[in-house]
mmCIF file of C-alpha atoms and ligand atoms in Angstrom:
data_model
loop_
_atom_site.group_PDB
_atom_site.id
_atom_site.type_symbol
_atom_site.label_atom_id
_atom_site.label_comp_id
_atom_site.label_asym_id
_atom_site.label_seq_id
_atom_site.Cartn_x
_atom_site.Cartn_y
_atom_site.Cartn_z
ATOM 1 C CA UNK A 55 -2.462 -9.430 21.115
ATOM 2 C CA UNK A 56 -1.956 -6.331 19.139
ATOM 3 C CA UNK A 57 -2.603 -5.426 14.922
ATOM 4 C CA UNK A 58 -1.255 -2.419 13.695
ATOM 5 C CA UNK A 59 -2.566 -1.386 10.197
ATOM 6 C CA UNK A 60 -1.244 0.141 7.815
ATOM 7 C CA UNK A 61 -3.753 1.891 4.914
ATOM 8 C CA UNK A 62 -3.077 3.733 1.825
ATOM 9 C CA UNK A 63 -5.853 6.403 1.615
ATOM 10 C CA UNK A 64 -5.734 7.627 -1.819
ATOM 11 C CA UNK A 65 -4.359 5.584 -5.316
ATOM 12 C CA UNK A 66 -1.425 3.317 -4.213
ATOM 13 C CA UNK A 67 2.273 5.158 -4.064
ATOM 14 C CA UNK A 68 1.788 7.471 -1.034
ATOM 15 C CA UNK A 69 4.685 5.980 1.135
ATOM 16 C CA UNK A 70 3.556 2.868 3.476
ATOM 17 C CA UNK A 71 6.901 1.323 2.176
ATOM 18 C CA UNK A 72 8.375 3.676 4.368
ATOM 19 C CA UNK A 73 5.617 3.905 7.376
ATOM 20 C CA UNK A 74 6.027 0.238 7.718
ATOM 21 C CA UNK A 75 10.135 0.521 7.502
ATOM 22 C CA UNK A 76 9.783 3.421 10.649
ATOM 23 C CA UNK A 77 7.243 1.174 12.662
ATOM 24 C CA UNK A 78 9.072 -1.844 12.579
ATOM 25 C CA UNK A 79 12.046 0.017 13.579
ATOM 26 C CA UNK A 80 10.634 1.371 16.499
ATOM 27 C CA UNK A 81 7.899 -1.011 17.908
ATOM 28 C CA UNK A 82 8.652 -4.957 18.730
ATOM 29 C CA UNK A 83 7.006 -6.583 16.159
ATOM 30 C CA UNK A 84 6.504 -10.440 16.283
ATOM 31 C CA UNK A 85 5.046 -10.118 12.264
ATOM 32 C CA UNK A 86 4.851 -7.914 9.375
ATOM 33 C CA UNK A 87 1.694 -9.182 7.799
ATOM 34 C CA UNK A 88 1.152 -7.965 3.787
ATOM 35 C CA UNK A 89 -2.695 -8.026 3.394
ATOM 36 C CA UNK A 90 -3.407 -8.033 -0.003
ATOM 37 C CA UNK A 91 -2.488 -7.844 -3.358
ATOM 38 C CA UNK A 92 0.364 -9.232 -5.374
ATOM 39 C CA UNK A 93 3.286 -8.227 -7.285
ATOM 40 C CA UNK A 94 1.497 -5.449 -8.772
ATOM 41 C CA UNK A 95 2.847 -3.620 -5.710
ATOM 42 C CA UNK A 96 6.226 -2.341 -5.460
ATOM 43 C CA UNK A 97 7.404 -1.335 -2.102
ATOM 44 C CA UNK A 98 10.359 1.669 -2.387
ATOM 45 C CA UNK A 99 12.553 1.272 0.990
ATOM 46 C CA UNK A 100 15.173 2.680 2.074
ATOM 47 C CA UNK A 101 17.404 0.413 4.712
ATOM 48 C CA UNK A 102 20.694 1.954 5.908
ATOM 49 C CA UNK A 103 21.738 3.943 2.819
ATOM 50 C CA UNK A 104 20.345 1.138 0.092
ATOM 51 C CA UNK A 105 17.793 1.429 -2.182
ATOM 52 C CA UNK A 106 15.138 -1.840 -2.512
ATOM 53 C CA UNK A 107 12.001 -2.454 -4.197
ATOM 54 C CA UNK A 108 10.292 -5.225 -2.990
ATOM 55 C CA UNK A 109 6.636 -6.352 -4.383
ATOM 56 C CA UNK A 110 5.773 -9.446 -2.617
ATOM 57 C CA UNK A 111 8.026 -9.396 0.748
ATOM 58 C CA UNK A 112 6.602 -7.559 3.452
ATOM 59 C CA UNK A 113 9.310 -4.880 5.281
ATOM 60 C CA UNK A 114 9.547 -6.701 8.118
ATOM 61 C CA UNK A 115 12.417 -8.780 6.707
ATOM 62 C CA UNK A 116 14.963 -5.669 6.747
ATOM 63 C CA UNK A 117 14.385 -6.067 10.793
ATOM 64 C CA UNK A 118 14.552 -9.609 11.093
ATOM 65 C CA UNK A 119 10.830 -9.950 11.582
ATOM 66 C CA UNK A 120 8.838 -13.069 10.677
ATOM 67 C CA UNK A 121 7.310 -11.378 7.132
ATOM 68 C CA UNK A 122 4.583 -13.355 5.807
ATOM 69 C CA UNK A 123 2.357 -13.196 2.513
ATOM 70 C CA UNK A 124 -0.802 -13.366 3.911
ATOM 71 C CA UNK A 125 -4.381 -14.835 2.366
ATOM 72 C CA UNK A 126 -5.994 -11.581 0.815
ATOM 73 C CA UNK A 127 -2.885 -11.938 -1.486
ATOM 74 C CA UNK A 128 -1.895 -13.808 -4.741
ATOM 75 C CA UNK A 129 1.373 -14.516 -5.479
ATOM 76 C CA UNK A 130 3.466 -14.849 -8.584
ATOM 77 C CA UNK A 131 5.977 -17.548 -7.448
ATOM 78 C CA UNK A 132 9.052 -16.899 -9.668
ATOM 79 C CA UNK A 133 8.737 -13.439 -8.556
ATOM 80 C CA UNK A 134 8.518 -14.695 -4.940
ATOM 81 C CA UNK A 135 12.132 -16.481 -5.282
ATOM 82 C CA UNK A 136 13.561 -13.458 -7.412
ATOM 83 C CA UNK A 137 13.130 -11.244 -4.743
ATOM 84 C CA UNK A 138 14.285 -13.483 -1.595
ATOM 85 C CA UNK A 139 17.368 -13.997 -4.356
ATOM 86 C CA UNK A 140 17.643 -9.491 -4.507
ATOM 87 C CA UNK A 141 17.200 -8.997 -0.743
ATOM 88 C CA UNK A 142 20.459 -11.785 -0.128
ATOM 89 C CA UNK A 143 22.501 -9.893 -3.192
ATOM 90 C CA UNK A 144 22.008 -6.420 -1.012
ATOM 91 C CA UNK A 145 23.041 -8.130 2.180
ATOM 92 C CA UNK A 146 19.373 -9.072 3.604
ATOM 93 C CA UNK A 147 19.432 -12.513 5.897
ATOM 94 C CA UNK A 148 15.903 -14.186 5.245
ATOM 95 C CA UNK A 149 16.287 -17.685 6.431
ATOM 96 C CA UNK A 150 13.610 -18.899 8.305
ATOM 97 C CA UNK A 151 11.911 -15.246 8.162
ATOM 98 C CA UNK A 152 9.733 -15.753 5.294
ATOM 99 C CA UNK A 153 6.071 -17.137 4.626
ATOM 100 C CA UNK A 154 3.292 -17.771 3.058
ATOM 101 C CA UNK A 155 -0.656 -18.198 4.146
ATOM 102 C CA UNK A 156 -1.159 -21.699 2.733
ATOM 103 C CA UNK A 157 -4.369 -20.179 1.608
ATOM 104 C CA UNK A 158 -2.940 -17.394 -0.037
ATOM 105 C CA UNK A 159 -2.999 -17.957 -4.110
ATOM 106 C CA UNK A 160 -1.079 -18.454 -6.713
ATOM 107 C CA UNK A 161 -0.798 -16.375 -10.078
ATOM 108 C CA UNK A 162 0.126 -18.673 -12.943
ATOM 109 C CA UNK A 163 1.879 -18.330 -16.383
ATOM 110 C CA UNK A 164 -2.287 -18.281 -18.044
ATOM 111 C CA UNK A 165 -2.884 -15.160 -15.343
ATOM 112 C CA UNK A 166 -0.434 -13.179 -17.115
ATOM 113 C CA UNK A 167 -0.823 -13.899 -20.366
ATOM 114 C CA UNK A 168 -4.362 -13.089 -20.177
ATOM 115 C CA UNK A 169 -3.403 -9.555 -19.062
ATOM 116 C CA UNK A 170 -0.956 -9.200 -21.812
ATOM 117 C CA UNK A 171 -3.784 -9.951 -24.453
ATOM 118 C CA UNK A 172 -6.956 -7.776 -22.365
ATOM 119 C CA UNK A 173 -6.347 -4.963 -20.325
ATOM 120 C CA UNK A 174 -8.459 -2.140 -20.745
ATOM 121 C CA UNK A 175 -7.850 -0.390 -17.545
ATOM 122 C CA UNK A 176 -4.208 0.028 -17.566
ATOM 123 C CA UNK A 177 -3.768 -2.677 -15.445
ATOM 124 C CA UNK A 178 -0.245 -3.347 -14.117
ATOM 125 C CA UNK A 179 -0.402 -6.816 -16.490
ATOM 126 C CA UNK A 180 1.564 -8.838 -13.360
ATOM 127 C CA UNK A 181 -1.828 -11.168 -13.601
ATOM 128 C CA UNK A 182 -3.569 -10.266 -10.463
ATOM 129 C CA UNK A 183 -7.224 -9.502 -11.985
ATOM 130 C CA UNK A 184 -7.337 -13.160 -13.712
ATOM 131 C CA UNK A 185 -5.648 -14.405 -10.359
ATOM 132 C CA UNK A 186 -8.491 -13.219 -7.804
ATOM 133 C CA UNK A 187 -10.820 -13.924 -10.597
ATOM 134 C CA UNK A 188 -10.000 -18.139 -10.216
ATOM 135 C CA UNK A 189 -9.854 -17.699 -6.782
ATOM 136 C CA UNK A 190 -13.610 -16.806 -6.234
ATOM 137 C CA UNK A 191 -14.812 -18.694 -9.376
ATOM 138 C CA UNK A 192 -13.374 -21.305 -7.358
ATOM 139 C CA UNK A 193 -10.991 -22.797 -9.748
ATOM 140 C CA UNK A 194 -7.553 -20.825 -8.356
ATOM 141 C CA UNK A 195 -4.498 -22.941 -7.254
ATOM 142 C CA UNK A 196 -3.786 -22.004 -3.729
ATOM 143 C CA UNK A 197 -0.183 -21.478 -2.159
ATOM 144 C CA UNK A 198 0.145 -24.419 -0.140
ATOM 145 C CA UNK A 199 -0.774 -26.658 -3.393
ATOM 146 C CA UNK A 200 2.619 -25.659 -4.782
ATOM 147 C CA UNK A 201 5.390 -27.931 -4.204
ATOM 148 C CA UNK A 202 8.769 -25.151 -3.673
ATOM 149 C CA UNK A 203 6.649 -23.274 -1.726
ATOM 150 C CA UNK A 204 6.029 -25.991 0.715
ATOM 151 C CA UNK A 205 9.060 -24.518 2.800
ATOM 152 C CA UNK A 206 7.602 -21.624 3.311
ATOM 153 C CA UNK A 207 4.151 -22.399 3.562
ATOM 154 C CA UNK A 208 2.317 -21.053 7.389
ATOM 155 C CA UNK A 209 -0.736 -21.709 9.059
ATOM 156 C CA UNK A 210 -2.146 -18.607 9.943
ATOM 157 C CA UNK A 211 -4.528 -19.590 12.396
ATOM 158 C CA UNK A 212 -1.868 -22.176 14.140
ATOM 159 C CA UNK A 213 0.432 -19.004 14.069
ATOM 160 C CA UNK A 214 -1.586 -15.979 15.464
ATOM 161 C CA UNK A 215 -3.766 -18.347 17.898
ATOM 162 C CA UNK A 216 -1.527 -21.549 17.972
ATOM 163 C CA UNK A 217 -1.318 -22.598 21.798
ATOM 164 C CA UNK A 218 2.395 -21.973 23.223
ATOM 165 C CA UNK A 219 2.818 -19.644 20.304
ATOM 166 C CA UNK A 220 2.787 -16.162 22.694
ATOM 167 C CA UNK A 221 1.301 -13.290 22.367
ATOM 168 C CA UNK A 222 1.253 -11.388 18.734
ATOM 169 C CA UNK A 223 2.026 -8.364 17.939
ATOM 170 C CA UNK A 224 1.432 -7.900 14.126
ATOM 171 C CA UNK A 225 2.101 -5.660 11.328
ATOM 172 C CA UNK A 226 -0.576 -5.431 8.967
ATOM 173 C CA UNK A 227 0.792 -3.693 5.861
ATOM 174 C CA UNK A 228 -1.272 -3.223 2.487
ATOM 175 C CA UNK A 229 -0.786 -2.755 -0.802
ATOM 176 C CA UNK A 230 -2.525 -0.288 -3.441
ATOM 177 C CA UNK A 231 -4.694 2.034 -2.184
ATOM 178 C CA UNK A 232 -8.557 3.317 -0.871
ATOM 179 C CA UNK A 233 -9.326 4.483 -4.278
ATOM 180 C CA UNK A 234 -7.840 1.344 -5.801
ATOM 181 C CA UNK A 235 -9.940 -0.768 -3.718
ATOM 182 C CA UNK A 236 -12.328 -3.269 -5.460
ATOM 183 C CA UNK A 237 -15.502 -1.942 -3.509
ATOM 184 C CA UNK A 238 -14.701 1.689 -2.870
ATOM 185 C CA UNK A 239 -12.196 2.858 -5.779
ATOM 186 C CA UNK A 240 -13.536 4.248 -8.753
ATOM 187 C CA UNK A 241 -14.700 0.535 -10.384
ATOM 188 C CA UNK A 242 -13.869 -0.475 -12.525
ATOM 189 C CA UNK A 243 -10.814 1.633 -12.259
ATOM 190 C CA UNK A 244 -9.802 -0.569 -9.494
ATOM 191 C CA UNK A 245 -7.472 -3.678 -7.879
ATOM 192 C CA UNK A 246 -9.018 -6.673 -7.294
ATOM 193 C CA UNK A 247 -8.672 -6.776 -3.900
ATOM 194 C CA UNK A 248 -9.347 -4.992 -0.776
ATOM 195 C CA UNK A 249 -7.476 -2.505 0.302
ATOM 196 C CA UNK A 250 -9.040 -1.370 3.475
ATOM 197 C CA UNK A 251 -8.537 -1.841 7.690
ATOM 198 C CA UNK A 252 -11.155 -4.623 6.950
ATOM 199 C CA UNK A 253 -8.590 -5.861 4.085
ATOM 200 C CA UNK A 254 -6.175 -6.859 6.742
ATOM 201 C CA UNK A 255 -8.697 -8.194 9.062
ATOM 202 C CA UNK A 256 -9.432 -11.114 6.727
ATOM 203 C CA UNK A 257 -6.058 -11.960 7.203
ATOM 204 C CA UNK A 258 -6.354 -13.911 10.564
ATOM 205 C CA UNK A 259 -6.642 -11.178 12.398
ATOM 206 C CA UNK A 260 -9.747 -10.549 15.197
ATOM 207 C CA UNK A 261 -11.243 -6.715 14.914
ATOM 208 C CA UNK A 262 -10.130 -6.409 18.329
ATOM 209 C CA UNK A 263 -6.275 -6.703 18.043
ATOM 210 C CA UNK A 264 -6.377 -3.457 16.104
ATOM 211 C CA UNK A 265 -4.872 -0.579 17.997
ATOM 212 C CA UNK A 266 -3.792 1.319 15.585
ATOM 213 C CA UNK A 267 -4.574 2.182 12.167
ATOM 214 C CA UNK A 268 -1.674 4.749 10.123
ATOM 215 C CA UNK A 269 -3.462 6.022 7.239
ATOM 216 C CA UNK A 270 -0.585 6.945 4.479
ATOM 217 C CA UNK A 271 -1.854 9.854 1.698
ATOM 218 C CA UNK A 272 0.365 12.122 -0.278
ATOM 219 C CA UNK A 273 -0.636 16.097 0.389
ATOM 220 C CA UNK A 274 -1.490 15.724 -4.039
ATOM 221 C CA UNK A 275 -2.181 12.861 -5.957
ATOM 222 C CA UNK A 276 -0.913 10.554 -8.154
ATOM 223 C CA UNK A 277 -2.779 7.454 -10.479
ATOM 224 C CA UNK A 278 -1.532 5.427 -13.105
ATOM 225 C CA UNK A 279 -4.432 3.346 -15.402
ATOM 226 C CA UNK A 280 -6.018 4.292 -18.409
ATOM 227 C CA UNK A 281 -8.538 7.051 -17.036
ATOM 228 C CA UNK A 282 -8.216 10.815 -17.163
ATOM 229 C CA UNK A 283 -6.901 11.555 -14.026
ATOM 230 C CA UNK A 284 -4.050 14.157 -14.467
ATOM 231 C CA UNK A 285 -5.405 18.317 -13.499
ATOM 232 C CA UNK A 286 -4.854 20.810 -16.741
ATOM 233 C CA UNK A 287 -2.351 22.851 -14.792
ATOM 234 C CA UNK A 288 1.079 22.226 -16.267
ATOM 235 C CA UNK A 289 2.207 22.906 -13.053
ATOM 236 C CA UNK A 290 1.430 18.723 -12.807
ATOM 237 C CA UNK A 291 4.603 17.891 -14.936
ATOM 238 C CA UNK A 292 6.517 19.860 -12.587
ATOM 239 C CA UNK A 293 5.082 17.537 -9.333
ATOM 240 C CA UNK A 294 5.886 14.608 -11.227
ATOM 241 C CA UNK A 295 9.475 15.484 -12.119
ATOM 242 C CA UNK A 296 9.884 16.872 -8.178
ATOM 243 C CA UNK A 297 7.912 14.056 -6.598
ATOM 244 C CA UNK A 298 9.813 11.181 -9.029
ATOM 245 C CA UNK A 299 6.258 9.915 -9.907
ATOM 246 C CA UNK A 300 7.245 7.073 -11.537
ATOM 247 C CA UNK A 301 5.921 3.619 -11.119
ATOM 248 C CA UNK A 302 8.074 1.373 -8.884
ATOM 249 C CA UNK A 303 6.807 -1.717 -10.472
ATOM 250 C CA UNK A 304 6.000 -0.417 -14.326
ATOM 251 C CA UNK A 305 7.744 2.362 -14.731
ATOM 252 C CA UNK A 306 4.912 4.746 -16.128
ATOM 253 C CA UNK A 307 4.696 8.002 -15.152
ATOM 254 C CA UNK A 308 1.828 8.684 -12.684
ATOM 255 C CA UNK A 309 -1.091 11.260 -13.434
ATOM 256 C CA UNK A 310 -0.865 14.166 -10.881
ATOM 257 C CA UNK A 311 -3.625 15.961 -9.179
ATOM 258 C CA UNK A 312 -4.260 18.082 -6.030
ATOM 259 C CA UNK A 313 -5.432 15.777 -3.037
ATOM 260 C CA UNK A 314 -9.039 15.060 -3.343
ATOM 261 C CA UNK A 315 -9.923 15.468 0.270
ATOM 262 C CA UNK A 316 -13.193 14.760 0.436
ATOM 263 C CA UNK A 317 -11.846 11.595 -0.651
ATOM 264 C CA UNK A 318 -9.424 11.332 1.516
ATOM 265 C CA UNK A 319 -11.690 12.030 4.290
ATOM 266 C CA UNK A 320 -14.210 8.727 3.849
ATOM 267 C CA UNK A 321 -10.973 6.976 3.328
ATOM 268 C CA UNK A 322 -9.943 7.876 7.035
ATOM 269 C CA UNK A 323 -13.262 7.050 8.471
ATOM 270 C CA UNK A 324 -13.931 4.018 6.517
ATOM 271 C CA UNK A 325 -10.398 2.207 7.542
ATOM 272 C CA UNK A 326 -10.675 4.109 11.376
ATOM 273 C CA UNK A 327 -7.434 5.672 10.886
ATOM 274 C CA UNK A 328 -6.108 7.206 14.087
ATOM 275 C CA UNK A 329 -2.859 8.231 12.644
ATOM 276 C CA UNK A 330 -2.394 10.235 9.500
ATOM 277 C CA UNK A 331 0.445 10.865 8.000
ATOM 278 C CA UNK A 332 0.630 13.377 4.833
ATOM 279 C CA UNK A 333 3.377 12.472 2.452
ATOM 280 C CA UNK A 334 5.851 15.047 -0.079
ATOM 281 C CA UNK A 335 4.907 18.233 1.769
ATOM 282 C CA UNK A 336 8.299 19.405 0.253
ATOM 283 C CA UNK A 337 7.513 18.487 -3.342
ATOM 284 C CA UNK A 338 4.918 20.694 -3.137
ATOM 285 C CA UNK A 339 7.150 23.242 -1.243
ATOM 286 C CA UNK A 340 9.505 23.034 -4.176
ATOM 287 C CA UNK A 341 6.351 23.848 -6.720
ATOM 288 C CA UNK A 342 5.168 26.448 -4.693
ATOM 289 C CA UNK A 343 1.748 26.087 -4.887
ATOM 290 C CA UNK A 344 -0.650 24.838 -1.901
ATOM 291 C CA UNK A 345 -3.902 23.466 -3.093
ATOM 292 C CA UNK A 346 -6.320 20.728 -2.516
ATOM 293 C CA UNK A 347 -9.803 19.876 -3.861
ATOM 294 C CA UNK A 348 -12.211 19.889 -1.476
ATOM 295 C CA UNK A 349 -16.159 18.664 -2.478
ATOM 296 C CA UNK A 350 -14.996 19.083 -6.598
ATOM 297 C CA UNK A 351 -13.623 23.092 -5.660
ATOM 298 C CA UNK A 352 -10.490 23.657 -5.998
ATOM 299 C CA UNK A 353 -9.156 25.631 -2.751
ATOM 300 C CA UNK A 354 -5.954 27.627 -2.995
ATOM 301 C CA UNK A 355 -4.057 28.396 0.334
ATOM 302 C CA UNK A 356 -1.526 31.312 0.650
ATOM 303 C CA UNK A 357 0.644 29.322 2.350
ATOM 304 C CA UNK A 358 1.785 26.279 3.533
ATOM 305 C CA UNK A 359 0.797 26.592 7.065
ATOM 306 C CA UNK A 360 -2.607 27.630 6.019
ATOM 307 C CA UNK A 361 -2.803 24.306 4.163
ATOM 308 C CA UNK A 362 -1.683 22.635 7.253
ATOM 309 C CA UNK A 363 -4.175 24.048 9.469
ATOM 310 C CA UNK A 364 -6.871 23.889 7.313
ATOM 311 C CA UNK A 365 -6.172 19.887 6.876
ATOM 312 C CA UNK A 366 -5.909 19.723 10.335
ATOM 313 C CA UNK A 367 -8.887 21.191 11.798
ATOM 314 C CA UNK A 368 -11.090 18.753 9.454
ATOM 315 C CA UNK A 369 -10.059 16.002 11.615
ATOM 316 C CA UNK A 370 -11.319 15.866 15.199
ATOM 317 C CA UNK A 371 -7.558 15.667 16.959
ATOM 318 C CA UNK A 372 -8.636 13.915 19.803
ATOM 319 C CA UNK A 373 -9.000 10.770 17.673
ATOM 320 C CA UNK A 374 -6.946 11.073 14.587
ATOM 321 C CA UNK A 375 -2.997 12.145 15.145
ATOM 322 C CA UNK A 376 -1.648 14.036 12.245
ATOM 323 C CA UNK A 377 1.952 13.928 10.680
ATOM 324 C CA UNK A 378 2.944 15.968 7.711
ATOM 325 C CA UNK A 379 6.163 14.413 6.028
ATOM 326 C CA UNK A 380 8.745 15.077 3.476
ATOM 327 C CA UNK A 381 9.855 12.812 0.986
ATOM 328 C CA UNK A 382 12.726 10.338 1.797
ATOM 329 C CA UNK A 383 12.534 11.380 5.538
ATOM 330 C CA UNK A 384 11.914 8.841 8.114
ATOM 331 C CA UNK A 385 8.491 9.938 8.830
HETATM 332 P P1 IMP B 137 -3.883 -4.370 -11.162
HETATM 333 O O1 IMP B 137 -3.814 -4.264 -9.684
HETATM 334 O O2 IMP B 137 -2.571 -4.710 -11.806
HETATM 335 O O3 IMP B 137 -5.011 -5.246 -11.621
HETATM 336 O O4 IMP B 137 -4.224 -2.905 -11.711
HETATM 337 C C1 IMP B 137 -5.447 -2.238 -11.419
HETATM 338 C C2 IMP B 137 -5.205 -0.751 -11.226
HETATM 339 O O5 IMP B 137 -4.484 -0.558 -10.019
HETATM 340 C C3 IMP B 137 -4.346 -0.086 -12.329
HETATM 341 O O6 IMP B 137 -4.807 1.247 -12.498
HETATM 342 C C4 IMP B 137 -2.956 -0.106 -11.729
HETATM 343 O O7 IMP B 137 -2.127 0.880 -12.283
HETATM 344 C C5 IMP B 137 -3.272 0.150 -10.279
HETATM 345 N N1 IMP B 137 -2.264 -0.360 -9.352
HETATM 346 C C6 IMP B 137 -2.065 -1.647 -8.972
HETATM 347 N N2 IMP B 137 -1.065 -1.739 -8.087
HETATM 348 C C7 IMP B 137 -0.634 -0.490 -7.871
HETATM 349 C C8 IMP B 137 0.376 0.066 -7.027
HETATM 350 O O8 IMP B 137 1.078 -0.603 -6.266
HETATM 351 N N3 IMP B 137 0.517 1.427 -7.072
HETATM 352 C C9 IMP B 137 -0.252 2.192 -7.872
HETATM 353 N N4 IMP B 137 -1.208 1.720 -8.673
HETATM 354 C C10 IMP B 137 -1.390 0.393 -8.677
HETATM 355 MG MG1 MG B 138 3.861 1.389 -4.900
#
């Protein structure tokens, strides 16, 4: 029984859309597994020449690979049916590949009109705040309690531990990101949900099926919410116009920054990551500058491979496999 994970390290939008797309391809998944969240995610991906953004559906559907919703996640259920409905138009099969934790919850028509009327942190308004909020007061509607999602509705535990079920070998992929996350973001700048390696452990899924843990950052930054976030260099415009920074689900631009590292650091040891990758190397390429901020300096490289190497020997290599990538490339 094996758990891959897959983490976002810094604010959401650093690329596990297209980590989970390469795994799948390459390893024999029995389930992609989305952790948490809700539609407030949107998933960019890629699949043989054709653009999709999904927000619900986990990747594993583009690979014919049972893809379920699992219960650290709330789900908005005409938005669930929209997107099965966009992944048929652009040639997807998803019969029979498609679930839901019958403990998983639902976000209702009150969830988002709450959002609409309060939403002082720049919220994404797809109701997931109110959502998780009647979950733990205890008052949420769960998945299984809805009557068209019946079809779709799984058993976790029955799934991953069922007897004559076989062996798994899951996909654990997340949504949002470390400094999202409801205990470790910048609160209340934050998701309301975790985001972490534990995250997808509260999924089903015993500590020790994990084998490996792909921590997904961007080699600068991006945020979108109502704090201060962007650097003063107009050099940031530039990144965003390079880097497309443009939310997938709202469309607002996202604040740039250099990569907080120290950040990004106690995001890697927190979620265990054992294999980083760093995102949009060539966006930065294309700006020309190579900079990060390491304990609130800002540290300028000469070069490129300076950056690299620097980045590199702050993880012990033994235990953490690094991967620098470029935008739109496989990995
Ligand atoms: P919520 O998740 O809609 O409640 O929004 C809380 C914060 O997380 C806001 O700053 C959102 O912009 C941010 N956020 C939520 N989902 C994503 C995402 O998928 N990418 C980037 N930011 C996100
Ligand atoms: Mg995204």
């Amino acid at each position: 029984m094996i758990a891959d994970v897959i983490v976002d390290l810094q604010y959401g939008d650093c690329g596990k859309g297209k980590i989970t797309h390469y795994l799948c391809k390459n390893k024999p998944y029995t389930h992609v597994l989305r952790y948490n969240g809700g539609c407030n995610a949107g998933h960019t991906i890629y699949h043989e020449g054709k653009k999709f953004v999904t927000h619900h559906i986990p990747a594993g559907v583009f690979f014919g690979v049972k893809s379920i919703i699992g219960s650290g996640c709330v789900v908005n259920v005409t938005q669930f049916f929209k997107e099965i409905a966009e992944l048929e138009a652009g040639g997807i099969d998803t019969k029979g590949l498609i679930y839901i934790a019958n403990n998983a919850h639902v976000i209702t028509s009150e969830h988002l009109y709450e959002e609409e009327r309060e939403n002082k942190i720049g919220t994404t308004k797809k109701g997931n705040g109110p959502a998780y909020r009647d979950k733990y007061f205890r008052k949420g509607i769960r998945a299984e309690q809805v009557e068209k999602l019946k079809p779709y509705i799984i058993d976790l535990y029955e799934e991953f531990h069922g007897v004559g079920k076989g062996k798994p070998v899951i996909l654990c992929e997340g949504a949002q990101g470390f400094g999202l996350d409801v205990d470790w973001g910048d609160y209340p700048y934050v998701t309301s949900s975790h985001c972490t390696t534990a995250g997808a452990l509260l999924n089903c899924i015993p500590h020790g099926w994990v084998r490996d843990v792909w921590g997904v950052a961007k080699v600068y930054e991006t945020y979108v919410g109502s704090k201060k976030f962007e650097g003063d260099d107009p050099i940031f415009e530039k990144i965003r116009d390079y880097g497309e920074e443009y939310g997938a689900t709202t469309g607002r631009p996202r604040q740039c920054n250099w990569m907080d590292f120290s950040l990004l650091k106690k995001a890697a040891v927190i979620n265990q990551v054992n294999k980083l990758v760093f995102n949009k190397v060539d966006i930065l390429r294309r700006a020309q500058s190579w900079k990060l901020i390491n304990k609130e300096q800002i540290v300028d490289f000469e070069s490129e491979k300076r950056m690299k190497s620097w980045v590199e020997n702050q993880f012990n290599q033994d235990l953490v496999e690094i991967f620098f990538s470029e935008d739109k490339t496989k990995i």
